[in-house]
PDB file of C-alpha atoms and ligand atoms in Angstrom:
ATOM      1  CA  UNK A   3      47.461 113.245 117.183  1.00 87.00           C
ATOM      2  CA  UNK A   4      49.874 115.700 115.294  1.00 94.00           C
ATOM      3  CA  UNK A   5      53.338 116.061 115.899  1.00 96.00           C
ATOM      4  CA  UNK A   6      52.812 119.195 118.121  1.00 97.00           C
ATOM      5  CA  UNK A   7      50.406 117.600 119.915  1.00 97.00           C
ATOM      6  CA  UNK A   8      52.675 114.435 120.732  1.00 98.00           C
ATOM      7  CA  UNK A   9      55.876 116.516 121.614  1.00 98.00           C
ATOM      8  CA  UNK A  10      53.201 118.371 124.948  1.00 98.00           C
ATOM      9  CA  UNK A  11      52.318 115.270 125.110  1.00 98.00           C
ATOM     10  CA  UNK A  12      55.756 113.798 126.134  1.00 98.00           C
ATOM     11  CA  UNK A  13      56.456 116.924 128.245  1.00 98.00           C
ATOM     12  CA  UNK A  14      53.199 116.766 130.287  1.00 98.00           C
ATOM     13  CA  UNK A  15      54.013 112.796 130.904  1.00 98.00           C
ATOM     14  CA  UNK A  16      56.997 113.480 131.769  1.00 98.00           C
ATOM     15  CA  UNK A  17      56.576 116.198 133.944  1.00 98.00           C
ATOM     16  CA  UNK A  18      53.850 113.453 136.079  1.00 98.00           C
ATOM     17  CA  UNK A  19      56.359 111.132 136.139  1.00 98.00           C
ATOM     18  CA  UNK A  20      59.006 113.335 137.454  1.00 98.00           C
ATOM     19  CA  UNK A  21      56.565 114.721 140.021  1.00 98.00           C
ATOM     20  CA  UNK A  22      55.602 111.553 141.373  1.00 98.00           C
ATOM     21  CA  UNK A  23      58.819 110.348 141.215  1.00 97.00           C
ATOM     22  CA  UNK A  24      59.272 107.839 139.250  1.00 98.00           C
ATOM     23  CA  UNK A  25      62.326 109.555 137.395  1.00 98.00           C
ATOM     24  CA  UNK A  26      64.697 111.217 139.457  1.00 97.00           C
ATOM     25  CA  UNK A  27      67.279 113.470 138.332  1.00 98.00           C
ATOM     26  CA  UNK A  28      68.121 112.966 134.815  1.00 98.00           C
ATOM     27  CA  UNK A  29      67.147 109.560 134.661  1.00 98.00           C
ATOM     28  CA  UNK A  30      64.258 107.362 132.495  1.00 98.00           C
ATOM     29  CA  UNK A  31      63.335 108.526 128.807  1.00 98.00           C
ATOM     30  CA  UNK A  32      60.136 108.655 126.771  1.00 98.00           C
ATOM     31  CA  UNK A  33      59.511 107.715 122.944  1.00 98.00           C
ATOM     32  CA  UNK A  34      56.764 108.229 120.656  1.00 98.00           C
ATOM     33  CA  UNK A  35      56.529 106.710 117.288  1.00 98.00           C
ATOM     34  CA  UNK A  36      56.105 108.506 114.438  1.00 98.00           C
ATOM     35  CA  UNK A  37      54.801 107.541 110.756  1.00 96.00           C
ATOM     36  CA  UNK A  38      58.209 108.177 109.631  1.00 96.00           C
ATOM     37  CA  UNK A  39      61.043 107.831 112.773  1.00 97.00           C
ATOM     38  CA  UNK A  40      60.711 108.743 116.108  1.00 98.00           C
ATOM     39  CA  UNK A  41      60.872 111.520 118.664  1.00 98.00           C
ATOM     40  CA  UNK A  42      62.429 110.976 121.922  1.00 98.00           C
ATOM     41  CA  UNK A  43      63.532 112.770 124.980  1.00 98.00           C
ATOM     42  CA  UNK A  44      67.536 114.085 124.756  1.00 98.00           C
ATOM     43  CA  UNK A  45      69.745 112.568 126.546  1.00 98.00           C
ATOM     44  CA  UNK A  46      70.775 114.129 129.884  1.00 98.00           C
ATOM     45  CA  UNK A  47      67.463 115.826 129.952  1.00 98.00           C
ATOM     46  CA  UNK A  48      65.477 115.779 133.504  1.00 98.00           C
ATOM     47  CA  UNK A  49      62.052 114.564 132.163  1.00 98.00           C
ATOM     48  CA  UNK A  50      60.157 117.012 134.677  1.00 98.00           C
ATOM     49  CA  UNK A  51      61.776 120.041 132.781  1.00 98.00           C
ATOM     50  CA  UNK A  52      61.274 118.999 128.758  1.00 98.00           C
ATOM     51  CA  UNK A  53      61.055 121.543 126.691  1.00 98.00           C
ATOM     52  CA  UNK A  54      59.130 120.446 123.343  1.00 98.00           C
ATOM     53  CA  UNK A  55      61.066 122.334 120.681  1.00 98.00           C
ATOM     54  CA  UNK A  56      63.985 120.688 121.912  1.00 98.00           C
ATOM     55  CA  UNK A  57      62.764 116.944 121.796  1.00 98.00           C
ATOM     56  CA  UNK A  58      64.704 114.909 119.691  1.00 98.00           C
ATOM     57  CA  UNK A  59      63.434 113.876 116.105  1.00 98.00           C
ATOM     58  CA  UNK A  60      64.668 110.910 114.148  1.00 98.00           C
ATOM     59  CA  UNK A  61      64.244 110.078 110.802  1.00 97.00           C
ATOM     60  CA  UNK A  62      63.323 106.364 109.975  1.00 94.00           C
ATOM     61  CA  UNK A  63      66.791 105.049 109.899  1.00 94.00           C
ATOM     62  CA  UNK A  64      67.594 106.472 113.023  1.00 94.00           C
ATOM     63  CA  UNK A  65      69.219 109.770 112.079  1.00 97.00           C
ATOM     64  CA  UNK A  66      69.019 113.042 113.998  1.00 98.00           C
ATOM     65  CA  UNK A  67      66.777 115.591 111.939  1.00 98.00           C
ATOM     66  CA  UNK A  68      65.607 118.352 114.704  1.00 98.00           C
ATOM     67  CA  UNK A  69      66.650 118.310 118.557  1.00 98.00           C
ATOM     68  CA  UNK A  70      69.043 117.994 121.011  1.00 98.00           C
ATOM     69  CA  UNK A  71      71.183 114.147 121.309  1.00 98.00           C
ATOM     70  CA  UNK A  72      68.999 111.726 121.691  1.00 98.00           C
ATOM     71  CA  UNK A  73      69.057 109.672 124.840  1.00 98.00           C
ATOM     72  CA  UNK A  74      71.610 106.969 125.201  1.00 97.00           C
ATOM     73  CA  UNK A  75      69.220 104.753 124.924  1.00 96.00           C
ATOM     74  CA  UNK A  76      67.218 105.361 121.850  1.00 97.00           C
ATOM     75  CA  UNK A  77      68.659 102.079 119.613  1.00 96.00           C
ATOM     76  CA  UNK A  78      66.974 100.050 122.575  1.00 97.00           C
ATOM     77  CA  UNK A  79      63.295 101.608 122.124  1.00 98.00           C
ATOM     78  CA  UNK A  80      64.391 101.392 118.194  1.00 97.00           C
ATOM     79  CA  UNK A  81      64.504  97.705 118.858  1.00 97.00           C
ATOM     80  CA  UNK A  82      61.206  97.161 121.112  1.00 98.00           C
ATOM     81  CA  UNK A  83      59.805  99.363 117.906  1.00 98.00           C
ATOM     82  CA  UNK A  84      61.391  96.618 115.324  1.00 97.00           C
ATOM     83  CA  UNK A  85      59.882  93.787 117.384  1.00 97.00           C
ATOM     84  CA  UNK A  86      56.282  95.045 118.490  1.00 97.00           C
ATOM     85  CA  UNK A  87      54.417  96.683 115.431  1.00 96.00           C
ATOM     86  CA  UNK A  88      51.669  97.908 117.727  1.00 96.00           C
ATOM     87  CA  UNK A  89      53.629 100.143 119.991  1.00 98.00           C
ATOM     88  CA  UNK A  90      53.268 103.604 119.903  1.00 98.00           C
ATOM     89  CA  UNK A  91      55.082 104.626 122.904  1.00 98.00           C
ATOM     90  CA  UNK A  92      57.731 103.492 125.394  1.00 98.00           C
ATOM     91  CA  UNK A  93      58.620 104.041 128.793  1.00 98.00           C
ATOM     92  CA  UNK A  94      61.504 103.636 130.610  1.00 98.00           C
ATOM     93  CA  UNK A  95      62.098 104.774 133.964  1.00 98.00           C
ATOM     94  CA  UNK A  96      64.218 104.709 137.330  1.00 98.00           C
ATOM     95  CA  UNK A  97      61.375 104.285 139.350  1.00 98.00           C
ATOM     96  CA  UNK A  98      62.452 103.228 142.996  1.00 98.00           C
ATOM     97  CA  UNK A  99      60.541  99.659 143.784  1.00 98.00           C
ATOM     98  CA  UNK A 100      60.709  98.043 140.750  1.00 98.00           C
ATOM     99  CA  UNK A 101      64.736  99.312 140.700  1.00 98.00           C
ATOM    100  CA  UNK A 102      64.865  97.639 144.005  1.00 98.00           C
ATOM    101  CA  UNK A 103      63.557  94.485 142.569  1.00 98.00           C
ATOM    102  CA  UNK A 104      66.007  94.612 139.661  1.00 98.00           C
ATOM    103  CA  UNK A 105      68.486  94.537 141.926  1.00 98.00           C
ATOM    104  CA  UNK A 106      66.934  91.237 144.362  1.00 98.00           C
ATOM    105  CA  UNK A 107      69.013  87.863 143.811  1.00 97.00           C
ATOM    106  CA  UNK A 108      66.780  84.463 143.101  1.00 96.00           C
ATOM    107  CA  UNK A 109      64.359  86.391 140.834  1.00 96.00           C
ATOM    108  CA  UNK A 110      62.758  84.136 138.180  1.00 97.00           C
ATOM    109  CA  UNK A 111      64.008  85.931 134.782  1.00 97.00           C
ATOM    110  CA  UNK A 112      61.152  84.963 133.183  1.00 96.00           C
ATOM    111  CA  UNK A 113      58.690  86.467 135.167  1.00 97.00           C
ATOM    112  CA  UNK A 114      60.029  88.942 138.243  1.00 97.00           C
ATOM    113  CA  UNK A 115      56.802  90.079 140.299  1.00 98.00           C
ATOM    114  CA  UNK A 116      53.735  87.548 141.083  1.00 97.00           C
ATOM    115  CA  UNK A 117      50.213  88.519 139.940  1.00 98.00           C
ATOM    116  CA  UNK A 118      49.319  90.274 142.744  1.00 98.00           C
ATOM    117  CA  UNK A 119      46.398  91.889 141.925  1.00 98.00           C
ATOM    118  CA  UNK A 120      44.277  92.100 138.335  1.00 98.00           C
ATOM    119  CA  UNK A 121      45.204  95.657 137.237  1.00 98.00           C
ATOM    120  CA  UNK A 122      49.041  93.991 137.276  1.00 98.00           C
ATOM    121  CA  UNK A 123      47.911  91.249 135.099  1.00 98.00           C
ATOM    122  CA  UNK A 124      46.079  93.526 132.839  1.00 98.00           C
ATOM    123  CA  UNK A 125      48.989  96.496 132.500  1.00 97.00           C
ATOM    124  CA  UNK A 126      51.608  93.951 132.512  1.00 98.00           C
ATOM    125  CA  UNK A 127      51.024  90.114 132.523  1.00 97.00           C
ATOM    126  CA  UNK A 128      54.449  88.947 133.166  1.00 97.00           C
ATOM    127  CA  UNK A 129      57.629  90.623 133.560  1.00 98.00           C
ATOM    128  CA  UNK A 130      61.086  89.264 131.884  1.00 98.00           C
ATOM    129  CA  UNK A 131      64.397  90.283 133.708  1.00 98.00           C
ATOM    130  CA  UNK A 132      67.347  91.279 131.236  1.00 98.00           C
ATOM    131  CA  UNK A 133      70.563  90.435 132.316  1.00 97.00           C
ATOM    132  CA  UNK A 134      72.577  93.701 133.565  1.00 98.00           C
ATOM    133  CA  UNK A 135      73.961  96.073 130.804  1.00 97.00           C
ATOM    134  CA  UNK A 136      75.524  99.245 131.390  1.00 96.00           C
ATOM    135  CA  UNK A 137      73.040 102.268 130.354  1.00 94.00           C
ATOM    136  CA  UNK A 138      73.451 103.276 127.053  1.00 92.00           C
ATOM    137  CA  UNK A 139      75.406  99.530 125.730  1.00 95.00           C
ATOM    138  CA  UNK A 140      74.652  99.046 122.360  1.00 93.00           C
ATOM    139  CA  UNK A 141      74.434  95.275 122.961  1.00 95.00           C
ATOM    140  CA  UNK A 142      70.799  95.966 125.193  1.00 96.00           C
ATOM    141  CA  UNK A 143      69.164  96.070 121.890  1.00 95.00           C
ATOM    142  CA  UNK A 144      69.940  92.386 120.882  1.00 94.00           C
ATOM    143  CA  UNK A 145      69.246  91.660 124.519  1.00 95.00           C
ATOM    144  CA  UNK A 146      65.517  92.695 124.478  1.00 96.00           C
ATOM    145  CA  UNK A 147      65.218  92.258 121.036  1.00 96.00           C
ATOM    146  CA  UNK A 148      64.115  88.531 121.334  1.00 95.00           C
ATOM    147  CA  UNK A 149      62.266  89.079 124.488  1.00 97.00           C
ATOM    148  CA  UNK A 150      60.401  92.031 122.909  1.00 97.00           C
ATOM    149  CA  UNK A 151      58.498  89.955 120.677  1.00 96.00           C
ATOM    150  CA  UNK A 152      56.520  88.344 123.047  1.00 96.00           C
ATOM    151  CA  UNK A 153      56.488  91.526 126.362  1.00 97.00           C
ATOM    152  CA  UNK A 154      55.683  94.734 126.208  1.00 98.00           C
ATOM    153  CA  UNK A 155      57.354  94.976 129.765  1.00 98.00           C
ATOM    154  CA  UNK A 156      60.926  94.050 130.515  1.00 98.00           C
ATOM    155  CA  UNK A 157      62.780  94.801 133.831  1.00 98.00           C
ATOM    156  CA  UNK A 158      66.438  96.154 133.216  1.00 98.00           C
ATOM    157  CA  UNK A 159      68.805  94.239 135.661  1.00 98.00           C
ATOM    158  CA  UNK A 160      70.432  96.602 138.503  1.00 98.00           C
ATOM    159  CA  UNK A 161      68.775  99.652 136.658  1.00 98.00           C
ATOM    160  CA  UNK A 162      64.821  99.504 136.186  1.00 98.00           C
ATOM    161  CA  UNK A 163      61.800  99.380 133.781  1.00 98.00           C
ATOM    162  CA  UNK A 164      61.162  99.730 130.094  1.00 98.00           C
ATOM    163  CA  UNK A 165      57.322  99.583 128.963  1.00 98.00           C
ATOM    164  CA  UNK A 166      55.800  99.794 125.446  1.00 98.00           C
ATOM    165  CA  UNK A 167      52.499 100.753 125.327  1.00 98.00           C
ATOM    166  CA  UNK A 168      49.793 101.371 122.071  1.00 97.00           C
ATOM    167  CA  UNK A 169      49.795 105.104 122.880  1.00 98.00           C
ATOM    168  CA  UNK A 170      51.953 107.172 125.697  1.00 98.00           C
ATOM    169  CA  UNK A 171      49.175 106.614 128.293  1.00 98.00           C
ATOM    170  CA  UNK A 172      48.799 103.284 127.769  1.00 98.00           C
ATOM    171  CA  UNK A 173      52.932 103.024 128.223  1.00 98.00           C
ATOM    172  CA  UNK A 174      52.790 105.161 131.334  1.00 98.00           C
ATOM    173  CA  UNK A 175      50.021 103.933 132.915  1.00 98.00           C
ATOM    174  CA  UNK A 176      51.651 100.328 132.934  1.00 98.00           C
ATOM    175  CA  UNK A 177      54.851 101.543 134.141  1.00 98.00           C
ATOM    176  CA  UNK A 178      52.949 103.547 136.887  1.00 98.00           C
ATOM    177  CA  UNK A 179      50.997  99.858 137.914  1.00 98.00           C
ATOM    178  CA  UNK A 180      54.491  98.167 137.635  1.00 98.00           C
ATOM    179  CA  UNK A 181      55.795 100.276 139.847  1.00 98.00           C
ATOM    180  CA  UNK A 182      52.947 100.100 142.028  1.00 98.00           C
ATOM    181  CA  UNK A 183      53.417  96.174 142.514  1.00 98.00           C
ATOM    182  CA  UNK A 184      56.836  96.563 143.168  1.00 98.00           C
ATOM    183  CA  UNK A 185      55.917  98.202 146.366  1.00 98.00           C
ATOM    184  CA  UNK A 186      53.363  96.071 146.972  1.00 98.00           C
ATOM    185  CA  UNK A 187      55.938  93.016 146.221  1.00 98.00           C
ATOM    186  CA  UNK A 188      58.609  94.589 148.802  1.00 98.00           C
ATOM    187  CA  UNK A 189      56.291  95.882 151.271  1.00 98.00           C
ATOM    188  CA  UNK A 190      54.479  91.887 151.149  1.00 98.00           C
ATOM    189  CA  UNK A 191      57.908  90.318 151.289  1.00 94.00           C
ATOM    190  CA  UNK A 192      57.198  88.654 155.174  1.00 94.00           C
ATOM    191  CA  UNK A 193      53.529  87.882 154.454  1.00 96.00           C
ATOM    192  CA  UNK A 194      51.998  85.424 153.422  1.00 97.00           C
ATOM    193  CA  UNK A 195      50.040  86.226 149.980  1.00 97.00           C
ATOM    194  CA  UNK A 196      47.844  84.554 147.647  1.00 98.00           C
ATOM    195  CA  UNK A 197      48.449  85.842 144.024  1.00 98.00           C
ATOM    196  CA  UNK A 198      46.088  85.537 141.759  1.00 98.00           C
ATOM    197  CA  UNK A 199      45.664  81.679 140.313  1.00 98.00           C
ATOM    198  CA  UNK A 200      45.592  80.275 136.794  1.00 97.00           C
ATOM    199  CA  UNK A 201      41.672  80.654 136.494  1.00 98.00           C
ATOM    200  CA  UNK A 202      41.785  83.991 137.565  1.00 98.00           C
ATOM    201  CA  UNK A 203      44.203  85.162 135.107  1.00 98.00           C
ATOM    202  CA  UNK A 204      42.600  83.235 132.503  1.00 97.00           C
ATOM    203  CA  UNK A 205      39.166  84.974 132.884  1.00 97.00           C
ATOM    204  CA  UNK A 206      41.415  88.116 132.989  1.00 97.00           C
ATOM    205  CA  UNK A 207      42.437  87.740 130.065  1.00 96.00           C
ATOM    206  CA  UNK A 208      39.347  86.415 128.204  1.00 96.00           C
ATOM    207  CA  UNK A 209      37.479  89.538 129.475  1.00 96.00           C
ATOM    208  CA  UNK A 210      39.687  92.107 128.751  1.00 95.00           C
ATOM    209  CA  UNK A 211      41.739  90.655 125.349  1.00 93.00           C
ATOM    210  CA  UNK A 212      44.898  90.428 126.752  1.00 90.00           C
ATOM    211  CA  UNK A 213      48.030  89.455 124.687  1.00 82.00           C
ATOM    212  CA  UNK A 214      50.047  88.024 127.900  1.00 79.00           C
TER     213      UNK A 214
HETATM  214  O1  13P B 301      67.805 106.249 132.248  1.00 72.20           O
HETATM  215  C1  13P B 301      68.689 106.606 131.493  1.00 72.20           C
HETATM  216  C2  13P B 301      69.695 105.626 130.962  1.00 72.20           C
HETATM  217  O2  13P B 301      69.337 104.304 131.334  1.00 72.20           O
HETATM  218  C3  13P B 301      68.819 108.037 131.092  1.00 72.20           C
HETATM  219  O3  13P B 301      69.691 108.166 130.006  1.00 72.20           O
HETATM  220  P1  13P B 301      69.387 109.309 128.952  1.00 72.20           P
HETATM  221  O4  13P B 301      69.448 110.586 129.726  1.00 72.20           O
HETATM  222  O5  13P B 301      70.484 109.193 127.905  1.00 72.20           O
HETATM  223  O6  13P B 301      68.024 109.057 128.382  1.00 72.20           O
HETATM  224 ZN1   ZN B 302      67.882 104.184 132.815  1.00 72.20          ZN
END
């Protein structure tokens, strides 16, 4: 896909996001990457009203070439870039439930929501919590950094999701079924549930090549 192609790309994602709420207000941003650097959403920007010319295009060290400021948090999709050579997108959003969970004590930080059902295990396996950072801290990169190499999901503390994906659906449509089981998690909190078992998340992953 082109450059032109990837900037509507990013606006039409996140004008579904934004729709089905899943990035209020200003909040959540959207990378692509790029054979040489990155574009990204601006910072500030609400992703529902993105306006492609004015996406924000990095070079491959990082430096503004075209575009408004980049969002605060483009050093920390930089550094889930760095770590997982196969992404070609990222996610991050502000998406109620799994911001909910972020904020539950007693999680386990290694793996936040139970395999509920199969599409969670295939989007996103298991879920890492990263211990709170104030949006936009330089220090979140060296945070994820090490957990990167081994998720392509990671829960934010007290703020909310950031998901890598091969391409931008593939990145959306596992933050979408994160979210998802998030609700389910909360709405399941006083009932009794049986998440899926060891067998059933090995055959998952036989049949569908998963890397979880
Ligand atoms: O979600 C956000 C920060 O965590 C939004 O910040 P930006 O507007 O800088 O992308
Ligand atoms: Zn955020």
């Amino acid at each position: 896909m082109n450059e032109s192609a990837l900037r509507e790309q990013i606006c039409e994602c996140g004008r579904v996001l934004y729709q089905r709420g899943l990035a209020p207000g200003s909040s959540g941003n959207i990378s692509v990457r790029l054979d040489d650097g990155w574009l990204l959403t601006p910072t500030n920007a609400c992703l529902g009203r993105l306006d492609p010319a004015r996406l924000s295009r990095l070079d491959a060290n990082g430096r503004l070439v075209s575009g408004d400021a980049p969002t605060k948090e483009a050093f920390l999709h930089r550094a889930m870039y760095e770590e997982r050579g196969g992404a070609g997108a990222i996610v991050h959003l502000h998406s109620t439930h799994a911001a909910a969970v972020s904020c539950m004590a007693g999680l386990d930080a290694c793996d936040c929501l139970p395999p509920l059902t199969a599409y969670y295990v295939m989007k996103i396996g298991r879920l890492p919590l990263v211990p709170y950072h104030r949006p936009g801290d330089p220090a979140l990169a060296e945070a994820i950094r090490d957990i990167a190499k081994r998720h392509h999901a990671l829960l934010l503390a007290n703020h909310g999701p950031v998901v890598a994906g091969k391409d931008l659906d593939a990145a959306m449509y596992a933050a979408e079924e994160l979210e998802e089981t998030a609700k389910l998690f909360l709405l399941l909190r006083n009932v009794p549930t049986s998440p899926l078992n060891a067998a059933q998340i090995e055959e998952l992953k036989a049949a569908f090549h998963l890397d979880i």
